[in-house]
Structures are given as structure tokens and as C-alpha cells.
XYZ file of N, CA and C in Angstrom:
855
model
N 5.457 -9.387 -4.771
C 4.826 -9.681 -6.046
C 3.456 -9.027 -6.079
N 3.081 -8.477 -7.223
C 1.777 -7.844 -7.357
C 0.962 -8.583 -8.403
N -0.313 -8.663 -8.176
C -1.234 -9.290 -9.102
C -2.308 -8.270 -9.434
N -2.703 -8.177 -10.700
C -3.798 -7.293 -11.079
C -5.007 -8.145 -11.398
N -6.127 -7.811 -10.802
C -7.354 -8.535 -11.027
C -8.325 -7.632 -11.758
N -8.833 -8.109 -12.883
C -9.843 -7.337 -13.592
C -11.121 -7.335 -12.782
N -11.972 -6.333 -12.960
C -13.248 -6.328 -12.255
C -14.027 -7.589 -12.578
N -14.705 -8.146 -11.589
C -15.450 -9.367 -11.794
C -16.901 -9.122 -11.447
N -17.771 -10.020 -11.899
C -19.187 -9.913 -11.571
C -19.385 -10.403 -10.158
N -19.711 -9.510 -9.261
C -19.907 -9.864 -7.866
C -21.393 -10.041 -7.601
N -21.727 -10.391 -6.388
C -23.132 -10.538 -6.037
C -23.819 -9.193 -6.119
N -25.133 -9.231 -6.182
C -25.885 -7.977 -6.279
C -25.593 -7.066 -5.107
N -25.433 -7.662 -3.939
C -25.174 -6.836 -2.752
C -23.861 -6.106 -2.872
N -22.827 -6.810 -3.357
C -21.528 -6.168 -3.497
C -21.588 -5.102 -4.578
N -22.292 -5.404 -5.647
C -22.387 -4.421 -6.720
C -23.015 -3.133 -6.213
N -23.987 -3.270 -5.316
C -24.610 -2.075 -4.755
C -23.666 -1.339 -3.827
N -22.854 -2.114 -3.081
C -21.972 -1.489 -2.103
C -20.766 -0.840 -2.759
N -20.279 -1.430 -3.845
C -19.074 -0.942 -4.493
C -19.386 0.278 -5.351
N -18.347 1.033 -5.729
C -18.567 2.173 -6.603
C -19.211 1.749 -7.915
N -19.878 2.706 -8.573
C -20.608 2.384 -9.795
C -19.697 1.762 -10.835
N -18.482 2.265 -10.958
C -17.507 1.676 -11.872
C -16.473 0.953 -11.031
N -16.556 -0.377 -11.008
C -15.658 -1.159 -10.154
C -14.217 -0.974 -10.603
N -13.361 -0.715 -9.644
C -11.955 -0.510 -9.950
C -11.229 -1.842 -10.057
N -10.134 -1.827 -10.807
C -9.239 -2.970 -10.757
C -8.609 -3.021 -9.373
N -8.323 -4.229 -8.923
C -7.733 -4.423 -7.607
C -6.361 -5.052 -7.759
N -5.419 -4.494 -7.055
C -4.039 -4.976 -7.059
C -3.793 -5.745 -5.766
N -3.137 -6.901 -5.860
C -2.807 -7.676 -4.666
C -1.296 -7.816 -4.577
N -0.762 -7.424 -3.445
C 0.682 -7.488 -3.202
C 0.976 -8.549 -2.144
N 1.904 -9.450 -2.441
C 2.360 -10.427 -1.450
C 3.295 -9.726 -0.475
N 3.049 -9.877 0.819
C 3.888 -9.208 1.809
C 4.274 -10.189 2.915
N 5.301 -9.832 3.654
C 5.691 -10.547 4.866
C 6.014 -9.519 5.938
N 5.761 -9.887 7.175
C 6.042 -8.967 8.272
C 6.312 -9.776 9.535
N 6.930 -9.133 10.500
C 7.282 -9.784 11.756
C 6.137 -9.650 12.751
N 5.737 -10.780 13.322
C 4.737 -10.760 14.379
C 5.265 -9.992 15.578
N 4.356 -9.537 16.411
C 4.762 -8.891 17.658
C 5.314 -9.892 18.672
N 5.313 -11.183 18.317
C 6.009 -12.136 19.177
C 7.519 -12.040 18.998
N 7.938 -11.264 17.977
C 9.354 -11.001 17.766
C 10.109 -12.061 17.010
N 9.414 -13.126 16.565
C 10.135 -14.204 15.888
C 9.421 -14.777 14.665
N 8.111 -14.705 14.619
C 7.366 -15.329 13.533
C 7.238 -14.393 12.343
N 7.671 -14.866 11.163
C 7.462 -14.139 9.920
C 6.106 -14.547 9.358
N 5.206 -13.603 9.278
C 3.835 -13.873 8.870
C 3.629 -13.448 7.418
N 2.863 -14.246 6.675
C 2.518 -13.912 5.292
C 1.250 -13.074 5.243
N 1.129 -12.304 4.175
C -0.096 -11.555 3.979
C -0.292 -11.183 2.526
N -1.508 -10.783 2.200
C -1.872 -10.372 0.848
C -2.592 -9.034 0.967
N -1.993 -8.003 0.379
C -2.512 -6.645 0.524
C -3.312 -6.255 -0.711
N -4.624 -6.124 -0.544
C -5.527 -5.689 -1.610
C -5.574 -4.163 -1.613
N -5.407 -3.563 -2.798
C -5.505 -2.115 -2.941
C -6.154 -1.784 -4.276
N -6.817 -0.621 -4.365
C -7.261 -0.169 -5.681
C -6.046 0.026 -6.576
N -6.144 -0.392 -7.833
C -4.997 -0.274 -8.737
C -4.579 1.175 -8.922
N -5.532 2.084 -8.912
C -5.230 3.513 -9.042
C -5.526 4.215 -7.722
N -4.845 3.769 -6.681
C -5.114 4.265 -5.335
C -4.586 5.677 -5.149
N -5.230 6.440 -4.270
C -4.665 7.740 -3.893
C -3.358 7.533 -3.141
N -2.698 8.628 -2.826
C -1.378 8.538 -2.205
C -1.412 7.794 -0.879
N -2.459 7.984 -0.086
C -2.578 7.313 1.206
C -3.992 6.759 1.388
N -4.073 5.594 2.031
C -5.351 4.932 2.247
C -5.519 4.528 3.707
N -6.755 4.524 4.217
C -7.021 3.809 5.460
C -6.951 2.312 5.168
N -6.863 1.499 6.199
C -6.627 0.076 5.967
C -7.436 -0.797 6.916
N -7.569 -2.063 6.518
C -8.236 -3.079 7.329
C -7.346 -4.312 7.371
N -7.030 -4.790 8.568
C -6.335 -6.065 8.747
C -7.398 -7.147 8.889
N -7.261 -8.246 8.136
C -8.259 -9.309 8.131
C -7.650 -10.607 8.663
N -8.344 -11.241 9.613
C -7.894 -12.490 10.226
C -8.844 -13.631 9.854
N -8.298 -14.677 9.266
C -9.108 -15.822 8.841
C -9.575 -16.657 10.032
N -10.481 -17.579 9.753
C -10.989 -18.483 10.771
C -10.198 -19.771 10.861
N -10.781 -20.779 11.513
C -10.052 -22.010 11.798
C -9.679 -22.802 10.551
N -10.357 -22.579 9.429
C -10.025 -23.318 8.211
C -8.903 -22.675 7.413
N -8.327 -21.583 7.913
C -7.186 -20.954 7.260
C -7.578 -19.935 6.213
N -6.567 -19.386 5.569
C -6.781 -18.300 4.609
C -7.204 -18.790 3.233
N -6.964 -20.084 2.955
C -7.059 -20.562 1.577
C -8.294 -21.415 1.314
N -8.603 -21.555 0.041
C -9.689 -22.414 -0.397
C -9.378 -23.874 -0.080
N -10.417 -24.647 0.137
C -10.227 -26.085 0.340
C -9.740 -26.765 -0.932
N -9.781 -26.054 -2.054
C -9.309 -26.587 -3.338
C -7.894 -26.128 -3.665
N -7.191 -25.564 -2.696
C -5.843 -25.032 -2.952
C -4.876 -26.108 -3.406
N -5.028 -27.321 -2.896
C -4.209 -28.471 -3.305
C -2.715 -28.187 -3.219
N -2.302 -27.602 -2.123
C -0.883 -27.367 -1.886
C -0.337 -26.083 -2.466
N -1.143 -25.338 -3.203
C -0.712 -24.060 -3.763
C -1.284 -22.951 -2.887
N -0.416 -22.262 -2.169
C -0.871 -21.271 -1.202
C -0.376 -19.890 -1.604
N -1.227 -19.163 -2.306
C -0.895 -17.805 -2.718
C -2.184 -17.021 -2.903
N -2.077 -15.825 -3.456
C -3.256 -14.966 -3.597
C -4.344 -15.604 -4.448
N -3.937 -16.422 -5.419
C -4.922 -17.020 -6.323
C -5.765 -18.088 -5.651
N -5.278 -18.653 -4.543
C -6.017 -19.726 -3.881
C -6.612 -19.302 -2.535
N -6.644 -18.011 -2.263
C -7.371 -17.547 -1.086
C -8.832 -17.987 -1.178
N -9.467 -18.161 -0.056
C -10.859 -18.606 -0.064
C -11.756 -17.569 -0.731
N -12.908 -18.022 -1.189
C -13.851 -17.126 -1.867
C -14.247 -15.958 -0.970
N -14.445 -16.225 0.316
C -14.834 -15.155 1.239
C -13.736 -14.115 1.381
N -12.503 -14.559 1.522
C -11.405 -13.619 1.717
C -11.148 -12.801 0.457
N -11.252 -13.436 -0.713
C -11.123 -12.684 -1.964
C -12.235 -11.646 -2.077
N -13.451 -12.073 -1.767
C -14.593 -11.168 -1.886
C -14.421 -9.934 -1.016
N -14.076 -10.150 0.255
C -13.930 -9.016 1.158
C -12.725 -8.155 0.793
N -11.624 -8.773 0.399
C -10.459 -7.989 -0.004
C -10.783 -7.074 -1.170
N -11.495 -7.617 -2.164
C -11.857 -6.820 -3.334
C -12.888 -5.753 -2.982
N -13.878 -6.135 -2.182
C -14.911 -5.173 -1.800
C -14.306 -3.990 -1.053
N -13.434 -4.271 -0.113
C -12.812 -3.192 0.653
C -11.928 -2.324 -0.234
N -11.139 -2.957 -1.100
C -10.268 -2.185 -1.993
C -11.085 -1.300 -2.926
N -12.180 -1.835 -3.453
C -13.016 -1.058 -4.367
C -13.726 0.096 -3.663
N -13.747 0.042 -2.341
C -14.361 1.124 -1.572
C -13.335 2.010 -0.887
N -12.083 1.933 -1.347
C -11.088 2.903 -0.916
C -10.238 2.522 0.272
N -10.107 1.202 0.544
C -9.273 0.748 1.652
C -8.166 -0.167 1.141
N -7.063 -0.179 1.861
C -6.083 -1.245 1.709
C -6.517 -2.348 2.661
N -6.604 -3.581 2.182
C -7.080 -4.693 3.007
C -5.994 -5.759 3.065
N -5.457 -5.987 4.252
C -4.360 -6.943 4.427
C -4.908 -8.258 4.967
N -4.985 -9.263 4.081
C -5.396 -10.603 4.486
C -4.203 -11.317 5.084
N -4.276 -11.626 6.369
C -3.166 -12.245 7.093
C -3.293 -13.766 7.023
N -2.205 -14.445 6.693
C -2.124 -15.904 6.813
C -1.149 -16.212 7.933
N -1.666 -16.417 9.139
C -0.764 -16.744 10.244
C -0.776 -18.230 10.593
N -1.639 -19.026 9.935
C -1.574 -20.475 10.114
C -0.495 -21.087 9.223
N -0.371 -20.576 7.985
C 0.610 -21.120 7.046
C 2.027 -21.133 7.585
N 2.547 -20.002 8.070
C 3.916 -19.975 8.586
C 4.136 -20.890 9.793
N 3.055 -21.283 10.465
C 3.174 -22.190 11.604
C 3.031 -23.649 11.187
N 2.890 -23.874 9.859
C 2.811 -25.242 9.356
C 1.415 -25.791 9.173
N 0.392 -24.918 9.206
C -0.994 -25.370 9.079
C -1.749 -24.544 8.032
N -1.261 -24.511 6.785
C -1.912 -23.663 5.782
C -3.337 -24.088 5.450
N -3.652 -25.374 5.650
C -5.003 -25.855 5.352
C -5.957 -25.677 6.523
N -5.443 -25.161 7.631
C -6.296 -24.923 8.781
C -6.791 -26.207 9.420
N -7.982 -26.121 10.005
C -8.533 -27.231 10.777
C -10.011 -27.395 10.471
N -10.495 -28.628 10.590
C -11.902 -28.903 10.373
C -12.739 -28.553 11.587
N -14.038 -28.779 11.468
C -14.941 -28.526 12.589
C -14.656 -29.478 13.740
N -14.937 -29.035 14.920
C -14.837 -29.849 16.135
C -13.413 -30.338 16.400
N -12.436 -29.504 16.047
C -11.025 -29.843 16.306
C -10.409 -28.860 17.294
N -11.235 -28.123 17.996
C -10.732 -27.025 18.823
C -9.673 -27.485 19.816
N -9.900 -28.615 20.458
C -8.967 -29.090 21.466
C -7.676 -29.641 20.904
N -7.622 -29.842 19.583
C -6.440 -30.439 18.960
C -5.470 -29.413 18.384
N -5.785 -28.150 18.491
C -4.947 -27.128 17.850
C -3.785 -26.743 18.759
N -2.612 -26.506 18.159
C -1.427 -26.195 18.971
C -1.522 -24.835 19.651
N -0.799 -24.707 20.752
C -0.810 -23.457 21.518
C -0.308 -22.284 20.700
N 0.536 -22.558 19.697
C 1.081 -21.487 18.862
C 0.001 -20.773 18.059
N -1.191 -21.381 17.961
C -2.289 -20.782 17.203
C -3.400 -20.272 18.118
N -3.101 -20.118 19.379
C -4.081 -19.671 20.363
C -4.655 -18.307 19.981
N -5.979 -18.229 19.923
C -6.626 -17.000 19.454
C -6.626 -15.882 20.488
N -6.297 -16.202 21.724
C -6.275 -15.186 22.774
C -4.869 -14.662 23.029
N -3.888 -15.560 23.033
C -2.528 -15.155 23.398
C -1.598 -14.942 22.211
N -1.814 -15.669 21.094
C -0.856 -15.625 19.986
C -1.355 -14.857 18.764
N -2.549 -15.154 18.308
C -3.010 -14.522 17.073
C -3.115 -12.999 17.185
N -3.475 -12.445 18.345
C -3.433 -10.983 18.457
C -2.039 -10.408 18.222
N -1.001 -11.151 18.575
C 0.361 -10.669 18.325
C 0.631 -10.565 16.828
N 0.093 -11.512 16.058
C 0.252 -11.446 14.603
C -0.544 -10.268 14.036
N -1.721 -10.026 14.604
C -2.527 -8.882 14.155
C -1.796 -7.571 14.400
N -1.163 -7.438 15.556
C -0.422 -6.208 15.844
C 0.850 -6.113 15.013
N 1.413 -7.253 14.643
C 2.526 -7.216 13.698
C 2.085 -6.671 12.353
N 0.884 -7.083 11.916
C 0.327 -6.564 10.662
C 0.082 -5.065 10.757
N -0.449 -4.629 11.896
C -0.688 -3.199 12.092
C 0.613 -2.416 12.059
N 1.598 -2.896 12.783
C 2.898 -2.208 12.801
C 3.490 -2.143 11.390
N 3.371 -3.239 10.640
C 3.865 -3.252 9.260
C 3.151 -2.194 8.417
N 1.824 -2.166 8.479
C 1.078 -1.187 7.684
C 1.470 0.237 8.043
N 1.722 0.470 9.315
C 2.046 1.825 9.752
C 3.432 2.279 9.307
N 4.244 1.352 8.821
C 5.550 1.736 8.265
C 5.458 2.082 6.786
N 4.332 1.781 6.169
C 4.194 2.003 4.731
C 3.758 3.438 4.454
N 4.357 4.067 3.455
C 3.997 5.452 3.134
C 2.619 5.589 2.496
N 2.029 4.457 2.051
C 0.724 4.530 1.388
C -0.447 4.255 2.337
N -0.174 4.136 3.637
C -1.222 3.846 4.615
C -1.336 4.991 5.619
N -2.570 5.372 5.947
C -2.807 6.365 7.000
C -2.672 5.639 8.335
N -1.611 5.921 9.056
C -1.178 5.084 10.175
C -2.196 4.954 11.296
N -2.980 5.980 11.545
C -3.920 5.926 12.670
C -5.343 5.584 12.233
N -5.481 5.072 11.009
C -6.801 4.705 10.502
C -6.768 3.276 9.964
N -6.572 2.347 10.893
C -6.506 0.926 10.545
C -7.495 0.168 11.422
N -8.363 -0.616 10.796
C -9.345 -1.436 11.507
C -8.882 -2.885 11.539
N -9.458 -3.651 12.459
C -9.203 -5.091 12.552
C -10.521 -5.820 12.363
N -10.502 -6.813 11.477
C -11.709 -7.561 11.134
C -11.352 -9.038 11.094
N -12.197 -9.893 11.674
C -11.883 -11.314 11.673
C -13.131 -12.169 11.651
N -12.979 -13.385 11.139
C -14.081 -14.326 10.998
C -13.875 -15.529 11.909
N -14.911 -15.928 12.627
C -14.896 -17.146 13.431
C -13.727 -17.133 14.421
N -12.766 -18.042 14.293
C -11.610 -18.014 15.189
C -10.850 -16.700 15.060
N -10.819 -16.144 13.847
C -10.218 -14.826 13.660
C -11.050 -13.725 14.293
N -12.369 -13.959 14.405
C -13.220 -13.023 15.133
C -12.926 -13.057 16.620
N -12.681 -14.268 17.139
C -12.285 -14.394 18.545
C -10.964 -13.683 18.785
N -10.018 -13.867 17.854
C -8.724 -13.181 17.969
C -8.902 -11.667 17.909
N -9.876 -11.211 17.118
C -10.166 -9.776 17.043
C -10.665 -9.258 18.385
N -11.573 -9.999 19.003
C -12.046 -9.604 20.332
C -10.884 -9.512 21.316
N -10.037 -10.542 21.321
C -8.907 -10.554 22.251
C -7.943 -9.411 21.966
N -7.715 -9.136 20.683
C -6.771 -8.078 20.309
C -7.260 -6.703 20.732
N -8.567 -6.512 20.767
C -9.136 -5.209 21.107
C -9.310 -5.014 22.611
N -8.982 -6.017 23.411
C -9.196 -5.925 24.858
C -8.309 -4.864 25.489
N -8.863 -4.226 26.504
C -8.163 -3.143 27.194
C -7.168 -3.693 28.225
N -6.411 -4.699 27.807
C -5.400 -5.276 28.694
C -4.049 -5.377 27.999
N -3.921 -4.717 26.855
C -2.701 -4.829 26.071
C -1.616 -3.904 26.625
N -0.349 -4.308 26.456
C 0.747 -3.413 26.865
C 0.610 -2.055 26.187
N 1.157 -1.039 26.831
C 0.986 0.325 26.352
C 1.413 0.549 24.921
N 2.492 -0.133 24.473
C 2.944 0.113 23.109
C 1.938 -0.408 22.098
N 1.225 -1.503 22.424
C 0.219 -2.009 21.501
C -0.968 -1.058 21.431
N -1.420 -0.595 22.580
C -2.544 0.342 22.575
C -2.159 1.648 21.889
N -0.916 2.046 22.043
C -0.459 3.293 21.422
C -0.557 3.219 19.909
N -0.277 2.028 19.355
C -0.353 1.865 17.901
C -1.675 1.211 17.509
N -2.655 1.231 18.401
C -3.826 0.376 18.319
C -4.732 0.551 17.120
N -5.632 -0.425 16.980
C -6.628 -0.424 15.915
C -7.732 0.587 16.229
N -8.241 1.223 15.193
C -9.288 2.227 15.369
C -10.626 1.602 15.728
N -10.852 0.370 15.274
C -12.102 -0.336 15.546
C -11.878 -1.816 15.284
N -12.630 -2.664 15.980
C -12.589 -4.102 15.748
C -13.936 -4.594 15.264
N -13.931 -5.475 14.241
C -15.175 -5.998 13.674
C -15.079 -7.521 13.598
N -15.541 -8.225 14.636
C -15.554 -9.686 14.597
C -16.851 -10.202 13.970
N -16.724 -11.156 13.062
C -17.883 -11.823 12.486
C -17.960 -13.240 13.046
N -19.113 -13.578 13.574
C -19.424 -14.865 14.207
C -18.247 -15.457 14.990
N -17.760 -14.700 16.004
C -16.659 -15.201 16.826
C -17.145 -16.205 17.868
N -16.232 -17.053 18.315
C -16.484 -17.790 19.539
C -16.181 -16.846 20.692
N -17.103 -16.701 21.623
C -16.944 -15.685 22.670
C -16.502 -16.257 24.012
N -16.137 -17.548 24.042
C -15.613 -18.119 25.273
C -14.232 -17.600 25.608
N -13.398 -17.446 24.569
C -12.064 -16.855 24.693
C -11.252 -17.484 25.830
N -11.408 -18.821 25.948
C -10.628 -19.592 26.924
C -10.743 -19.030 28.339
N -11.873 -18.416 28.624
C -12.142 -17.818 29.944
C -11.137 -16.736 30.332
N -10.454 -16.194 29.334
C -9.442 -15.168 29.625
C -10.062 -13.892 30.186
N -11.352 -13.671 29.895
C -11.998 -12.435 30.344
C -13.165 -12.736 31.281
N -12.993 -13.779 32.084
C -14.049 -14.172 33.024
C -14.386 -13.051 33.998
N -13.415 -12.202 34.289
C -13.651 -11.089 35.219
C -14.169 -9.840 34.512
N -14.355 -9.955 33.207
C -14.893 -8.817 32.472
C -14.051 -8.459 31.263
N -14.714 -7.933 30.261
C -14.062 -7.549 29.002
C -14.452 -6.123 28.661
N -13.456 -5.327 28.332
C -13.708 -3.964 27.877
C -12.715 -3.643 26.768
N -13.204 -3.286 25.576
C -12.291 -2.934 24.489
C -11.778 -1.504 24.637
N -10.557 -1.268 24.140
C -9.997 0.087 24.235
C -10.523 1.007 23.143
N -11.036 0.434 22.055
C -11.716 1.186 21.003
C -12.982 0.416 20.628
N -13.880 0.992 19.841
C -15.156 0.330 19.560
C -15.008 -1.054 18.932
N -15.944 -1.926 19.274
C -16.042 -3.266 18.693
C -17.476 -3.462 18.214
N -17.625 -3.953 16.986
C -18.943 -4.201 16.404
C -18.998 -5.662 15.953
N -19.796 -6.468 16.649
C -19.890 -7.906 16.393
C -21.055 -8.183 15.448
N -20.838 -9.110 14.496
C -21.881 -9.547 13.570
C -21.989 -11.071 13.645
N -23.217 -11.581 13.767
C -23.389 -13.031 13.724
C -24.844 -13.392 13.479
N -25.093 -14.692 13.277
C -26.439 -15.169 13.008
C -26.987 -15.977 14.164
N -28.287 -15.878 14.385
C -28.904 -16.617 15.488
C -28.941 -18.115 15.222
N -28.758 -18.519 13.958
C -28.748 -19.936 13.610
C -27.357 -20.523 13.513
N -26.373 -19.867 14.102
C -24.987 -20.344 14.022
C -24.868 -21.741 14.626
N -24.300 -22.661 13.847
C -24.180 -24.048 14.263
C -22.801 -24.402 14.811
N -21.871 -23.436 14.813
C -20.513 -23.701 15.309
C -20.199 -22.996 16.614
N -20.662 -21.786 16.783
C -20.405 -21.034 18.012
C -21.745 -20.583 18.597
N -21.727 -20.185 19.851
C -22.974 -19.873 20.548
C -23.359 -18.401 20.440
N -24.450 -18.095 19.726
C -24.935 -16.709 19.695
C -25.325 -16.213 21.087
N -25.914 -17.097 21.892
C -26.332 -16.697 23.239
C -25.139 -16.285 24.086
N -24.058 -17.055 23.998
C -22.854 -16.719 24.754
C -22.312 -15.363 24.326
N -22.344 -15.088 23.015
C -21.834 -13.799 22.534
C -22.730 -12.648 22.981
N -24.033 -12.869 22.982
C -24.935 -11.820 23.473
C -24.652 -11.509 24.938
N -24.420 -12.533 25.732
C -24.099 -12.320 27.148
C -22.753 -11.621 27.304
N -21.793 -12.043 26.486
C -20.456 -11.444 26.520
C -20.542 -9.945 26.242
N -21.286 -9.587 25.202
C -21.440 -8.179 24.827
C -22.186 -7.416 25.916
N -23.229 -8.020 26.452
C -24.007 -7.359 27.501
C -23.158 -7.069 28.734
N -22.341 -8.037 29.146
C -21.474 -7.829 30.311
C -20.438 -6.749 30.039
N -19.910 -6.744 28.808
C -18.918 -5.735 28.458
C -19.532 -4.336 28.468
N -20.736 -4.216 27.925
C -21.411 -2.915 27.922
C -21.674 -2.432 29.346
N -21.971 -3.370 30.237
C -22.213 -2.999 31.630
C -20.958 -2.441 32.290
N -19.789 -2.819 31.768
C -18.520 -2.298 32.285
C -18.088 -1.028 31.561
N -18.946 -0.544 30.658
C -18.633 0.678 29.934
C -17.996 0.459 28.585
N -17.992 -0.792 28.112
C -17.380 -1.086 26.822
C -18.196 -0.554 25.660
N -17.520 0.008 24.672
C -18.179 0.468 23.447
C -18.242 -0.723 22.498
N -19.250 -1.557 22.684
C -19.376 -2.801 21.934
C -20.848 -3.065 21.657
N -21.152 -3.537 20.439
C -22.518 -3.885 20.062
C -22.493 -5.209 19.320
N -23.655 -5.838 19.225
C -23.777 -7.070 18.450
C -24.968 -6.941 17.513
N -24.752 -7.289 16.265
C -25.809 -7.292 15.243
C -26.147 -8.750 14.982
N -27.319 -9.176 15.436
C -27.727 -10.567 15.321
C -28.727 -10.718 14.180
N -28.401 -11.559 13.205
C -29.274 -11.796 12.060
C -30.074 -13.075 12.292
N -31.371 -12.949 12.265
C -32.257 -14.082 12.549
C -32.024 -15.223 11.562
N -31.747 -16.390 12.103
C -31.622 -17.662 11.370
C -30.365 -17.778 10.512
N -29.548 -16.745 10.426
C -28.311 -16.855 9.639
C -27.351 -17.818 10.332
N -26.578 -18.545 9.533
C -25.703 -19.594 10.038
C -24.270 -19.088 10.209
N -23.410 -19.980 10.639
C -21.986 -19.677 10.648
C -21.537 -19.447 9.202
N -20.568 -18.588 9.017
C -20.022 -18.301 7.674
C -21.099 -17.825 6.706
N -22.083 -17.102 7.205
C -23.211 -16.698 6.360
C -22.814 -15.780 5.217
N -21.654 -15.117 5.323
C -21.240 -14.189 4.266
C -20.389 -14.847 3.196
N -20.140 -16.146 3.303
C -19.319 -16.833 2.307
C -20.067 -16.894 0.978
N -19.463 -16.411 -0.115
C -20.182 -16.300 -1.385
C -20.170 -17.593 -2.202
N -20.689 -18.661 -1.608
C -20.812 -19.936 -2.318
C -22.265 -20.385 -2.236
N -22.669 -21.223 -3.180
C -24.085 -21.576 -3.308
C -24.645 -22.216 -2.043
N -23.870 -23.114 -1.424
C -24.394 -23.826 -0.260
C -24.758 -22.879 0.874
N -24.067 -21.752 0.983
C -24.398 -20.767 2.015
C -25.447 -19.771 1.532
N -25.308 -19.297 0.306
C -26.203 -18.243 -0.164
C -27.555 -18.756 -0.631
N -27.725 -20.083 -0.724
C -29.046 -20.629 -1.032
C -29.973 -20.567 0.178
N -29.411 -20.274 1.345
C -30.206 -20.073 2.565
C -30.643 -18.608 2.592
N -31.938 -18.323 2.471
C -32.380 -16.927 2.386
C -31.876 -16.050 3.523
N -31.863 -16.574 4.743
C -31.398 -15.772 5.881
C -29.934 -15.394 5.720
N -29.141 -16.282 5.134
C -27.725 -15.981 4.911
C -27.549 -14.901 3.861
N -28.293 -15.020 2.762
C -28.175 -14.026 1.692
C -28.561 -12.634 2.197
N -29.624 -12.571 2.984
C -30.048 -11.282 3.537
C -29.016 -10.737 4.515
N -28.483 -11.614 5.360
C -27.488 -11.180 6.346
C -26.202 -10.743 5.670
N -25.811 -11.441 4.629
C -24.591 -11.095 3.894
C -24.704 -9.693 3.308
N -25.817 -9.418 2.630
C -26.002 -8.103 2.011
C -26.005 -7.000 3.064
N -26.718 -7.231 4.160
C -26.784 -6.216 5.213
C -25.429 -6.012 5.874
N -24.698 -7.100 6.083
C -23.386 -7.005 6.724
C -22.425 -6.182 5.886
N -22.396 -6.427 4.583
C -21.509 -5.663 3.706
C -21.832 -4.169 3.785
N -23.111 -3.843 3.665
C -23.526 -2.439 3.702
C -23.188 -1.794 5.041
N -23.489 -2.491 6.122
C -23.284 -1.916 7.452
C -21.805 -1.789 7.801
N -21.008 -2.774 7.423
C -19.576 -2.685 7.722
C -18.930 -1.558 6.924
N -19.315 -1.404 5.670
C -18.766 -0.292 4.893
C -19.139 1.049 5.525
N -20.347 1.156 6.048
C -20.759 2.400 6.708
C -19.964 2.627 7.993
N -19.745 1.569 8.760
C -18.965 1.670 10.000
C -17.538 2.104 9.694
N -16.937 1.481 8.694
C -15.557 1.821 8.341
C -15.454 3.256 7.839
N -16.413 3.671 7.033
C -16.378 5.045 6.518
C -16.459 6.050 7.662
N -17.314 5.771 8.637
C -17.469 6.684 9.772
C -16.206 6.730 10.624
N -15.576 5.568 10.811
C -14.439 5.494 11.726
C -13.105 5.832 11.065
N -12.961 5.495 9.786
C -11.654 5.617 9.138
C -11.551 6.739 8.119
N -12.684 7.284 7.674
C -12.620 8.270 6.593
C -13.047 9.671 7.017
N -13.421 9.854 8.283
C -13.866 11.185 8.712
C -12.833 11.833 9.622
């Protein structure tokens, strides 16, 4: 199913980042097989309505609260995606990318996700180190079968728990077939960097990783992520962290409660600009 969205009034930062004449964005409902070989995963593919024949792409992984708005009220489709996921899908599409928003909690029976401080209560099927990367690679494999996607120009981007899954997915420990079809770059936003101690002996990504987070994060530890990145760089990893002073968790969410914090608004604008520049350098050259 495809949905056409008329251009909307976005934040000033997005308006600056997007083309002068905002394009209509088309959203296609898709399904694909996870690399676990059994799970059918849902997704929503954002594209410019008048897209060129082939596009680079970005796979997007949601955080612990799932893909949808807290106001979804049992309706789980493109119209009820969270404000952040809609914003990024549209922003990326308007800048010449296909953006695949993955819902891998819904097919496992948890479309509403989880609240704060529920980490120990989540089922193993949603493990961000062992399972969610398999869904990400399923999304990549699916995109690479499409004639409208440039197969070797696909990035992985994730928020919070999805950022942790992005880190795990980019690790240089994947089977050869996954690395062969691998992501061109990983972009985790405010990830938890503990990763269940899976990389206690060291972490090195097979392609570049660019981490974004705020020093005022109240859900995950910025200090732990700085140490994680530092240790990885010492092992030769192509990984950096962009730390925004005083910005909180979910600082890029386009809702009043987050954007009324000046540090969040500044970090959001800078993150959009910097990520678009990173993607252009990695996927469009």
C-alpha cells in the first residue's frame, strides 16, 4: 500500500536541511524476512514521490518504545508512526534517500514497545545484540532486491535501543555473508553502549560508525559511550561520537516537551545537518 503525504510545515532546522521546494513523500507498506529465517518483519518505506530511477537508502531502527506514537490506540500503520520516525523518514526522502522504518517489535507481539526502566523485562526475542541486527540485515537484503535501490549504498540508523542494535549490527564479528551485503555506515543516536557485555574484549566496526548523543541523557550513560568509542578507536575502529552539551535522551523528537529545552533544539538542528552531510559523503559520492 502506498500513501502520499503533502509537504508539511517542518521545524526551521528541517526546512533549512531539506530542498528549497519540499517534495511530496510517498510511503509504501512492506514486509520482509528477517535474517533469522523465520520472522516476517513490517516496514514503511519513505521515498520522494518523483524519485529518480535508483536511490541510496537508510534502514531505521526504533527504540524501546516501538515504531508508533503513544496515541496509536491499537492502530499500527504509517499514519500512527511516532513523530520522530515520521520526521526523519520525510527528511531523508526529501533529501534523496529511500528510508525504511522497520517495525520489528510489532511482529513479535509488542507494537507498543516498552516503558522506561523495563530493560530486564524484555523477551530474548527482542535482544538488541543477538536478534535485532538480524532484522536489520533482513531489511538490507530486502532493499538490495529492489530495482529502485542502489544496493551498495545503504546506511543503518537507530535510536536508543535501536542505536544499540545499530552498534551491534556494525560489529566486525558478523558472518561473511552479512558483511558481504553490509551497511555502508552506521549512525546510532543515544544508544545504550553496554551491549550486554558482548564486546567486553573490544569492539571494532567493519564500516564507519558515527554516534550522536547528549551529555544530559537521563536514560543511557554518555560516559559509558565515550569510553566505548575510545576503546574501539584504540583498536583501529572508524568510530566517532558527537556529544551535545546538556541535550537529553530523545533530543531530536519534534514535540514541545523535548524542543522547549534549548540544548535539545540546538542538538536536533545540528544532528539533522550533520547526518545529512555524513550520508551525502558516504552514499552519494
